[in-house]
């Protein structure tokens, strides 16, 4: 078979299948580079090998157990749902290829050596073995606690000398600026969403209560194998605590309910998008149980590509999503999971305000002729605009109307994930 595989129509289709959109500033390979920290050449090799393992899986009818880096390409490809399911599975392969982790396959099938069978098929077909570097481990994300500790140490290393030199003045002004920054962040979020919010028809429609009950009963944390259930994968991919994972999964259920009710395109937050990615790789449950039985319609995931004007559209959709959430559940989305401004982390306003106040405190030391009240007044004057730095206002004044909320139409559902591929916003 070594001399004939390149004539196989299936191989020709797979080899011609372009995973990178040439028009996208942030194609799939660039997204993988950003997420894994691997070199672009390594990623391109993994993409090439991914196609080979797909070919072997179909030709030899073996579950595609791949090396680590090729499997990561597979998992990422699945999040491009239209390309994966409509194009690759529908037109190239001719059937739906669902992802199942090696641990899940081992539990379901009595631990056969699928990896060994795949490597033997690879050698027989291509005449050589897979590149050994494909099995190199991809570094996991550090926990939020360690990241926070690193930021705190770095901040203290810069600010502590200033606090000592100013005899505590920098600390006082920094604390005041931090409070003002948090208040400004909340105010900006409230003003942004108010442009889209409507008080009529609030609350969960009685006709849709059964859908919400089904979403609550959906057993997400236990999906997958006993070794790597949904919650474990989410925790490993994000570095979140158990409580953070539980809260994010609950808000993901609410996000799904918002999508079921809203007619306008929606965009998740970064945290929600991460949960969504984990659900997508449990593809049988996602498409058959969630979309097929509970929602009754397909729910596609469209990662960001970095094209011109895309961020403005995602931001507009995100603000609409927040407003519909408030109308549907009669509550503000938790700011820890749903930042009020999707372009940047909420802490940016706080940090920029502290920086402005600290600069004023330094000025008090450098120019002692300036009275304290003048320095304090200047700090307040400077830190207010600094607290708003980086925030973008709503793209337009469009409002949620009756035709946007509470009604549904048949056909494909459109949704965008603003943070995938490294773009600002949600992630994913």
Short mmCIF file of C-alpha atoms in Angstrom, two decimals:
data_model
loop_
_atom_site.label_atom_id
_atom_site.label_comp_id
_atom_site.label_asym_id
_atom_site.label_seq_id
_atom_site.Cartn_x
_atom_site.Cartn_y
_atom_site.Cartn_z
CA UNK A 1 0.00 0.00 0.00
CA UNK A 2 3.02 2.27 0.38
CA UNK A 3 3.16 2.98 -3.35
CA UNK A 4 -0.57 3.55 -3.92
CA UNK A 5 -1.90 5.70 -1.05
CA UNK A 6 -1.11 8.93 -2.87
CA UNK A 7 -3.51 7.88 -5.66
CA UNK A 8 -6.40 7.27 -3.26
CA UNK A 9 -9.19 9.90 -3.78
CA UNK A 10 -9.61 10.15 -0.01
CA UNK A 11 -5.94 11.01 0.47
CA UNK A 12 -6.08 13.56 -2.34
CA UNK A 13 -9.06 15.25 -0.67
CA UNK A 14 -7.38 15.27 2.74
CA UNK A 15 -4.10 16.57 1.34
CA UNK A 16 -5.95 19.37 -0.47
CA UNK A 17 -8.03 20.26 2.60
CA UNK A 18 -6.84 23.69 3.77
CA UNK A 19 -7.16 24.17 7.53
CA UNK A 20 -5.72 27.68 7.40
CA UNK A 21 -8.01 30.26 5.84
CA UNK A 22 -5.59 32.24 3.63
CA UNK A 23 -7.71 35.38 4.12
CA UNK A 24 -7.69 35.16 7.92
CA UNK A 25 -5.07 37.22 9.79
CA UNK A 26 -5.37 34.66 12.62
CA UNK A 27 -5.63 31.24 10.95
CA UNK A 28 -5.86 27.94 12.81
CA UNK A 29 -2.08 27.41 12.83
CA UNK A 30 -1.50 30.88 14.34
CA UNK A 31 -4.09 30.15 17.00
CA UNK A 32 -2.32 26.88 17.88
CA UNK A 33 1.01 28.70 18.12
CA UNK A 34 -0.51 31.22 20.53
CA UNK A 35 -2.21 28.55 22.65
CA UNK A 36 0.63 26.03 22.85
CA UNK A 37 3.76 28.16 22.61
CA UNK A 38 5.14 25.77 19.96
CA UNK A 39 7.01 26.92 16.88
CA UNK A 40 4.97 27.50 13.71
CA UNK A 41 6.96 24.88 11.83
CA UNK A 42 6.15 22.32 14.53
CA UNK A 43 2.46 23.19 14.28
CA UNK A 44 2.48 22.87 10.50
CA UNK A 45 4.12 19.44 10.83
CA UNK A 46 1.44 18.42 13.33
CA UNK A 47 -1.30 19.55 10.91
CA UNK A 48 0.27 17.48 8.11
CA UNK A 49 0.47 14.43 10.38
CA UNK A 50 -3.11 14.98 11.57
CA UNK A 51 -4.32 14.48 7.99
CA UNK A 52 -2.32 11.25 7.74
CA UNK A 53 -3.89 9.84 10.90
CA UNK A 54 -7.34 10.75 9.63
CA UNK A 55 -6.58 8.84 6.45
CA UNK A 56 -5.39 5.79 8.38
CA UNK A 57 -8.43 5.85 10.67
CA UNK A 58 -10.84 5.78 7.73
CA UNK A 59 -8.83 3.33 5.59
CA UNK A 60 -8.10 0.77 8.32
CA UNK A 61 -11.27 1.44 10.36
CA UNK A 62 -9.24 2.12 13.52
CA UNK A 63 -10.24 4.74 16.11
CA UNK A 64 -7.82 7.65 15.50
CA UNK A 65 -5.50 7.57 18.51
CA UNK A 66 -2.89 10.18 17.60
CA UNK A 67 0.34 11.58 19.04
CA UNK A 68 -0.07 14.49 21.44
CA UNK A 69 0.51 17.34 19.01
CA UNK A 70 -1.60 15.87 16.20
CA UNK A 71 -4.40 15.25 18.69
CA UNK A 72 -4.22 18.91 19.74
CA UNK A 73 -4.75 19.89 16.09
CA UNK A 74 -7.79 17.58 16.00
CA UNK A 75 -9.27 19.11 19.15
CA UNK A 76 -8.76 22.62 17.81
CA UNK A 77 -10.17 21.72 14.39
CA UNK A 78 -13.37 20.50 16.05
CA UNK A 79 -14.01 24.01 17.40
CA UNK A 80 -14.29 25.24 13.80
CA UNK A 81 -17.59 23.43 13.65
CA UNK A 82 -18.71 24.38 10.17
CA UNK A 83 -15.40 23.44 8.56
CA UNK A 84 -15.07 20.25 10.58
CA UNK A 85 -18.60 18.86 10.37
CA UNK A 86 -20.00 20.36 7.18
CA UNK A 87 -16.88 20.30 5.05
CA UNK A 88 -14.48 17.65 6.32
CA UNK A 89 -16.95 15.09 7.67
CA UNK A 90 -19.65 15.88 5.14
CA UNK A 91 -17.66 16.29 1.92
CA UNK A 92 -14.21 14.79 2.50
CA UNK A 93 -14.78 11.78 4.78
CA UNK A 94 -18.45 11.14 4.10
CA UNK A 95 -19.37 10.39 7.74
CA UNK A 96 -19.23 12.03 11.18
CA UNK A 97 -15.95 11.40 12.96
CA UNK A 98 -16.50 12.00 16.68
CA UNK A 99 -13.63 12.65 19.06
CA UNK A 100 -13.01 10.16 21.84
CA UNK A 101 -10.03 10.47 24.14
CA UNK A 102 -7.63 7.49 24.52
CA UNK A 103 -8.81 7.07 28.13
CA UNK A 104 -12.46 6.97 27.01
CA UNK A 105 -11.68 4.45 24.26
CA UNK A 106 -9.78 2.24 26.71
CA UNK A 107 -12.70 2.16 29.14
CA UNK A 108 -15.30 1.50 26.44
CA UNK A 109 -13.43 -1.11 24.41
CA UNK A 110 -11.51 -3.08 27.02
CA UNK A 111 -8.16 -1.35 26.51
CA UNK A 112 -7.11 -2.55 23.02
CA UNK A 113 -3.83 -1.20 21.68
CA UNK A 114 -5.25 1.27 19.16
CA UNK A 115 -2.08 3.35 19.27
CA UNK A 116 0.04 0.36 18.30
CA UNK A 117 -2.37 -0.58 15.50
CA UNK A 118 -2.28 2.97 14.19
CA UNK A 119 1.53 3.08 14.17
CA UNK A 120 1.69 -0.27 12.36
CA UNK A 121 -0.77 1.03 9.75
CA UNK A 122 1.30 4.21 9.42
CA UNK A 123 4.49 2.23 8.73
CA UNK A 124 2.71 -0.04 6.25
CA UNK A 125 1.11 2.87 4.38
CA UNK A 126 3.80 5.54 4.33
CA UNK A 127 6.91 3.39 4.65
CA UNK A 128 8.29 5.14 7.74
CA UNK A 129 7.31 5.84 11.32
CA UNK A 130 5.65 9.03 12.64
CA UNK A 131 8.09 11.81 13.64
CA UNK A 132 9.08 11.22 17.28
CA UNK A 133 8.69 14.89 18.17
CA UNK A 134 4.90 14.65 17.78
CA UNK A 135 4.65 13.06 21.19
CA UNK A 136 6.39 15.88 23.04
CA UNK A 137 4.15 17.15 25.82
CA UNK A 138 2.46 20.52 25.41
CA UNK A 139 2.99 22.61 28.57
CA UNK A 140 -0.11 22.99 30.70
CA UNK A 141 -1.39 26.36 31.84
CA UNK A 142 -0.20 27.57 35.19
CA UNK A 143 -2.85 27.97 37.84
CA UNK A 144 -4.50 31.32 38.40
CA UNK A 145 -3.06 31.35 41.92
CA UNK A 146 0.54 31.16 40.66
CA UNK A 147 -0.12 33.79 38.00
CA UNK A 148 -1.70 36.08 40.57
CA UNK A 149 1.21 35.55 42.94
CA UNK A 150 3.67 36.43 40.19
CA UNK A 151 1.80 39.62 39.36
CA UNK A 152 1.64 40.57 43.03
CA UNK A 153 5.38 40.05 43.54
CA UNK A 154 6.18 42.10 40.43
CA UNK A 155 3.85 44.88 41.50
CA UNK A 156 5.32 45.06 45.00
CA UNK A 157 8.86 45.10 43.60
CA UNK A 158 7.98 48.29 41.71
CA UNK A 159 5.67 50.01 44.19
CA UNK A 160 7.36 49.17 47.50
CA UNK A 161 10.30 51.56 46.94
CA UNK A 162 7.85 54.30 45.97
CA UNK A 163 5.82 53.68 49.11
CA UNK A 164 8.97 53.92 51.22
CA UNK A 165 10.12 57.10 49.49
CA UNK A 166 6.74 58.79 49.81
CA UNK A 167 6.13 57.64 53.41
CA UNK A 168 2.93 55.84 52.49
CA UNK A 169 1.44 58.51 50.26
CA UNK A 170 1.63 56.23 47.21
CA UNK A 171 -0.23 53.50 49.10
CA UNK A 172 -3.03 55.88 50.10
CA UNK A 173 -3.43 57.30 46.62
CA UNK A 174 -3.09 53.86 45.03
CA UNK A 175 -5.86 52.44 47.21
CA UNK A 176 -8.12 55.37 46.39
CA UNK A 177 -7.35 55.01 42.71
CA UNK A 178 -8.07 51.28 42.85
CA UNK A 179 -11.52 51.87 44.34
CA UNK A 180 -12.21 54.53 41.71
CA UNK A 181 -11.03 52.18 38.97
CA UNK A 182 -13.37 49.40 40.06
CA UNK A 183 -16.28 51.83 40.25
CA UNK A 184 -15.44 53.16 36.81
CA UNK A 185 -15.29 49.62 35.40
CA UNK A 186 -18.75 48.83 36.75
CA UNK A 187 -20.14 52.13 35.49
CA UNK A 188 -18.76 51.58 32.00
CA UNK A 189 -20.30 48.12 31.88
CA UNK A 190 -23.67 49.42 33.04
CA UNK A 191 -23.71 52.22 30.50
CA UNK A 192 -22.70 49.85 27.71
CA UNK A 193 -25.43 47.30 28.36
CA UNK A 194 -28.12 49.91 29.01
CA UNK A 195 -28.10 50.76 25.33
CA UNK A 196 -29.33 47.24 24.57
CA UNK A 197 -31.43 46.45 27.63
CA UNK A 198 -35.22 46.32 27.58
CA UNK A 199 -37.45 45.65 30.60
CA UNK A 200 -40.43 44.19 28.76
CA UNK A 201 -41.01 40.46 28.45
CA UNK A 202 -38.44 39.80 31.18
CA UNK A 203 -38.02 36.44 32.81
CA UNK A 204 -37.87 32.94 31.39
CA UNK A 205 -40.84 32.26 29.07
CA UNK A 206 -43.08 29.55 30.51
CA UNK A 207 -42.99 27.70 27.19
CA UNK A 208 -39.22 27.30 27.52
CA UNK A 209 -39.00 26.19 31.16
CA UNK A 210 -38.65 22.57 30.10
CA UNK A 211 -35.57 23.48 28.04
CA UNK A 212 -33.98 25.21 31.03
CA UNK A 213 -34.75 22.21 33.25
CA UNK A 214 -33.12 19.91 30.67
CA UNK A 215 -30.03 22.14 30.54
CA UNK A 216 -29.76 22.05 34.33
CA UNK A 217 -30.10 18.26 34.32
CA UNK A 218 -27.44 17.84 31.65
CA UNK A 219 -24.64 15.90 33.34
CA UNK A 220 -21.65 17.84 32.05
CA UNK A 221 -19.14 17.29 34.90
CA UNK A 222 -19.25 13.49 34.47
CA UNK A 223 -18.97 13.40 30.67
CA UNK A 224 -16.11 11.39 29.23
CA UNK A 225 -14.10 8.71 30.97
CA UNK A 226 -13.70 8.15 34.67
CA UNK A 227 -10.02 9.04 34.26
CA UNK A 228 -10.65 12.32 32.41
CA UNK A 229 -14.19 13.57 32.98
CA UNK A 230 -15.41 16.94 31.71
CA UNK A 231 -14.53 18.79 34.91
CA UNK A 232 -11.00 17.39 35.02
CA UNK A 233 -10.30 18.40 31.42
CA UNK A 234 -11.67 21.89 32.06
CA UNK A 235 -9.52 22.28 35.17
CA UNK A 236 -6.41 21.05 33.34
CA UNK A 237 -7.00 23.34 30.35
CA UNK A 238 -7.66 26.47 32.40
CA UNK A 239 -5.87 26.10 35.74
CA UNK A 240 -9.12 27.01 37.53
CA UNK A 241 -10.12 25.86 40.99
CA UNK A 242 -13.00 23.41 41.49
CA UNK A 243 -15.33 26.24 42.56
CA UNK A 244 -14.39 28.31 39.51
CA UNK A 245 -15.06 25.35 37.20
CA UNK A 246 -18.44 24.71 38.82
CA UNK A 247 -19.46 28.37 38.50
CA UNK A 248 -18.32 28.55 34.86
CA UNK A 249 -20.24 25.38 33.94
CA UNK A 250 -23.41 26.82 35.49
CA UNK A 251 -23.00 30.07 33.55
CA UNK A 252 -22.39 28.04 30.39
CA UNK A 253 -25.82 26.48 30.89
CA UNK A 254 -27.29 29.97 31.12
CA UNK A 255 -25.40 30.96 27.97
CA UNK A 256 -27.02 28.05 26.15
CA UNK A 257 -30.43 29.20 27.37
CA UNK A 258 -29.73 32.73 26.15
CA UNK A 259 -28.87 31.30 22.73
CA UNK A 260 -32.07 29.25 22.69
CA UNK A 261 -34.24 32.31 23.35
CA UNK A 262 -32.37 35.07 21.48
CA UNK A 263 -32.63 35.56 17.75
CA UNK A 264 -29.71 37.94 17.47
CA UNK A 265 -26.13 36.54 17.12
CA UNK A 266 -24.42 36.14 20.49
CA UNK A 267 -20.85 36.04 21.78
CA UNK A 268 -19.69 34.35 25.01
CA UNK A 269 -17.17 35.63 27.52
CA UNK A 270 -13.67 34.14 27.62
CA UNK A 271 -14.56 31.83 30.51
CA UNK A 272 -17.75 30.60 28.86
CA UNK A 273 -15.90 29.96 25.62
CA UNK A 274 -13.40 27.74 27.43
CA UNK A 275 -16.22 25.60 28.81
CA UNK A 276 -17.77 25.52 25.35
CA UNK A 277 -14.52 24.20 23.84
CA UNK A 278 -14.44 21.30 26.29
CA UNK A 279 -18.07 20.47 25.50
CA UNK A 280 -17.35 20.52 21.76
CA UNK A 281 -14.72 17.79 22.05
CA UNK A 282 -17.38 15.59 23.69
CA UNK A 283 -18.93 15.77 20.26
CA UNK A 284 -21.44 12.91 20.50
CA UNK A 285 -23.05 14.46 23.57
CA UNK A 286 -22.86 17.98 22.16
CA UNK A 287 -24.49 17.27 18.80
CA UNK A 288 -26.79 14.38 19.68
CA UNK A 289 -27.89 15.22 23.23
CA UNK A 290 -27.60 19.02 23.48
CA UNK A 291 -28.34 20.13 19.92
CA UNK A 292 -30.45 17.16 18.88
CA UNK A 293 -32.61 16.41 21.91
CA UNK A 294 -32.56 19.49 24.17
CA UNK A 295 -32.21 22.48 21.83
CA UNK A 296 -33.57 20.87 18.70
CA UNK A 297 -31.23 22.80 16.40
CA UNK A 298 -27.51 22.89 15.57
CA UNK A 299 -25.47 25.40 17.53
CA UNK A 300 -22.27 26.28 15.67
CA UNK A 301 -19.07 27.74 17.06
CA UNK A 302 -17.28 30.27 14.84
CA UNK A 303 -13.80 31.16 16.14
CA UNK A 304 -12.43 34.61 15.46
CA UNK A 305 -10.19 35.05 12.44
CA UNK A 306 -8.89 38.57 13.06
CA UNK A 307 -10.46 40.06 9.95
CA UNK A 308 -11.14 43.80 9.72
CA UNK A 309 -14.21 44.89 11.64
CA UNK A 310 -14.58 41.54 13.38
CA UNK A 311 -13.83 42.83 16.83
CA UNK A 312 -16.43 45.61 16.54
CA UNK A 313 -19.04 43.03 15.58
CA UNK A 314 -18.09 40.67 18.41
CA UNK A 315 -18.23 43.49 20.93
CA UNK A 316 -21.67 44.51 19.72
CA UNK A 317 -22.87 40.91 19.98
CA UNK A 318 -21.33 40.48 23.42
CA UNK A 319 -23.16 43.53 24.81
CA UNK A 320 -26.40 42.23 23.32
CA UNK A 321 -25.72 38.88 24.99
CA UNK A 322 -25.27 40.53 28.39
CA UNK A 323 -28.46 42.53 27.97
CA UNK A 324 -30.48 39.48 26.93
CA UNK A 325 -29.06 37.56 29.89
CA UNK A 326 -30.27 40.29 32.26
CA UNK A 327 -33.70 40.33 30.65
CA UNK A 328 -34.05 36.56 30.66
CA UNK A 329 -32.79 35.77 34.17
CA UNK A 330 -33.69 39.12 35.82
CA UNK A 331 -30.16 39.36 37.19
CA UNK A 332 -26.82 40.88 36.27
CA UNK A 333 -24.34 38.34 34.85
CA UNK A 334 -21.59 37.64 37.42
CA UNK A 335 -18.78 40.06 36.61
CA UNK A 336 -16.16 37.40 37.40
CA UNK A 337 -17.42 35.21 34.54
CA UNK A 338 -18.93 37.91 32.32
CA UNK A 339 -16.65 41.01 32.26
CA UNK A 340 -18.63 44.13 31.41
CA UNK A 341 -16.16 45.07 28.72
CA UNK A 342 -15.03 42.12 26.62
CA UNK A 343 -12.01 43.84 25.09
CA UNK A 344 -9.78 43.79 28.15
CA UNK A 345 -9.57 42.33 31.62
CA UNK A 346 -11.51 44.28 34.22
CA UNK A 347 -8.30 44.90 36.14
CA UNK A 348 -6.90 47.18 33.46
CA UNK A 349 -8.86 50.17 34.73
CA UNK A 350 -7.66 49.50 38.26
CA UNK A 351 -4.01 49.14 37.25
CA UNK A 352 -4.00 52.20 35.03
CA UNK A 353 -5.55 54.23 37.85
CA UNK A 354 -2.95 53.00 40.34
CA UNK A 355 -0.20 53.88 37.87
CA UNK A 356 -1.55 57.42 37.51
CA UNK A 357 -1.81 57.89 41.27
CA UNK A 358 1.67 56.50 41.86
CA UNK A 359 3.08 58.91 39.28
CA UNK A 360 1.52 61.80 41.18
CA UNK A 361 2.99 60.48 44.41
CA UNK A 362 6.43 60.42 42.78
CA UNK A 363 5.86 64.00 41.75
CA UNK A 364 5.30 64.89 45.39
CA UNK A 365 8.79 63.62 46.17
CA UNK A 366 10.50 65.18 43.18
CA UNK A 367 8.84 68.54 43.58
CA UNK A 368 8.38 69.08 47.34
CA UNK A 369 7.22 72.61 46.77
CA UNK A 370 3.84 71.25 45.62
CA UNK A 371 1.38 71.12 48.55
CA UNK A 372 -0.22 67.80 49.44
CA UNK A 373 -3.72 68.94 48.55
CA UNK A 374 -2.55 69.94 45.08
CA UNK A 375 -0.97 66.51 44.57
CA UNK A 376 -4.14 64.77 45.78
CA UNK A 377 -6.36 66.88 43.55
CA UNK A 378 -4.08 66.21 40.59
CA UNK A 379 -4.17 62.48 41.35
CA UNK A 380 -7.97 62.46 41.28
CA UNK A 381 -8.00 64.47 38.07
CA UNK A 382 -5.53 62.14 36.36
CA UNK A 383 -6.77 58.78 37.61
CA UNK A 384 -10.38 59.19 36.45
CA UNK A 385 -9.55 59.31 32.73
CA UNK A 386 -6.84 56.71 33.33
CA UNK A 387 -9.48 54.39 34.78
CA UNK A 388 -11.41 54.62 31.52
CA UNK A 389 -8.32 53.99 29.39
CA UNK A 390 -8.69 51.13 26.95
CA UNK A 391 -12.46 50.89 27.20
CA UNK A 392 -14.37 50.94 23.95
CA UNK A 393 -17.91 52.20 23.78
CA UNK A 394 -20.74 50.30 22.07
CA UNK A 395 -20.42 50.12 18.32
CA UNK A 396 -23.89 51.52 17.70
CA UNK A 397 -27.10 52.41 19.48
CA UNK A 398 -29.02 49.33 18.35
CA UNK A 399 -31.46 47.98 20.92
CA UNK A 400 -32.93 44.57 21.57
CA UNK A 401 -36.36 44.62 19.98
CA UNK A 402 -39.30 42.27 20.23
CA UNK A 403 -38.24 40.46 17.09
CA UNK A 404 -34.78 39.89 18.66
CA UNK A 405 -35.98 38.48 21.97
CA UNK A 406 -38.41 35.71 22.77
CA UNK A 407 -38.88 34.42 19.23
CA UNK A 408 -37.05 31.74 17.31
CA UNK A 409 -36.87 30.64 13.74
CA UNK A 410 -35.82 27.32 12.23
CA UNK A 411 -32.54 26.75 10.43
CA UNK A 412 -28.89 27.16 11.31
CA UNK A 413 -28.06 29.11 14.43
CA UNK A 414 -25.25 31.58 14.17
CA UNK A 415 -22.95 32.38 17.06
CA UNK A 416 -19.51 33.86 17.28
CA UNK A 417 -16.76 33.35 19.80
CA UNK A 418 -14.83 36.55 19.99
CA UNK A 419 -11.76 35.35 21.82
CA UNK A 420 -10.64 32.37 19.79
CA UNK A 421 -7.45 32.71 17.89
CA UNK A 422 -5.98 35.37 20.10
CA UNK A 423 -8.44 38.15 19.26
CA UNK A 424 -9.61 40.47 22.02
CA UNK A 425 -12.90 39.65 23.62
CA UNK A 426 -13.97 36.25 24.70
CA UNK A 427 -11.45 33.73 23.72
CA UNK A 428 -11.73 30.45 22.53
#
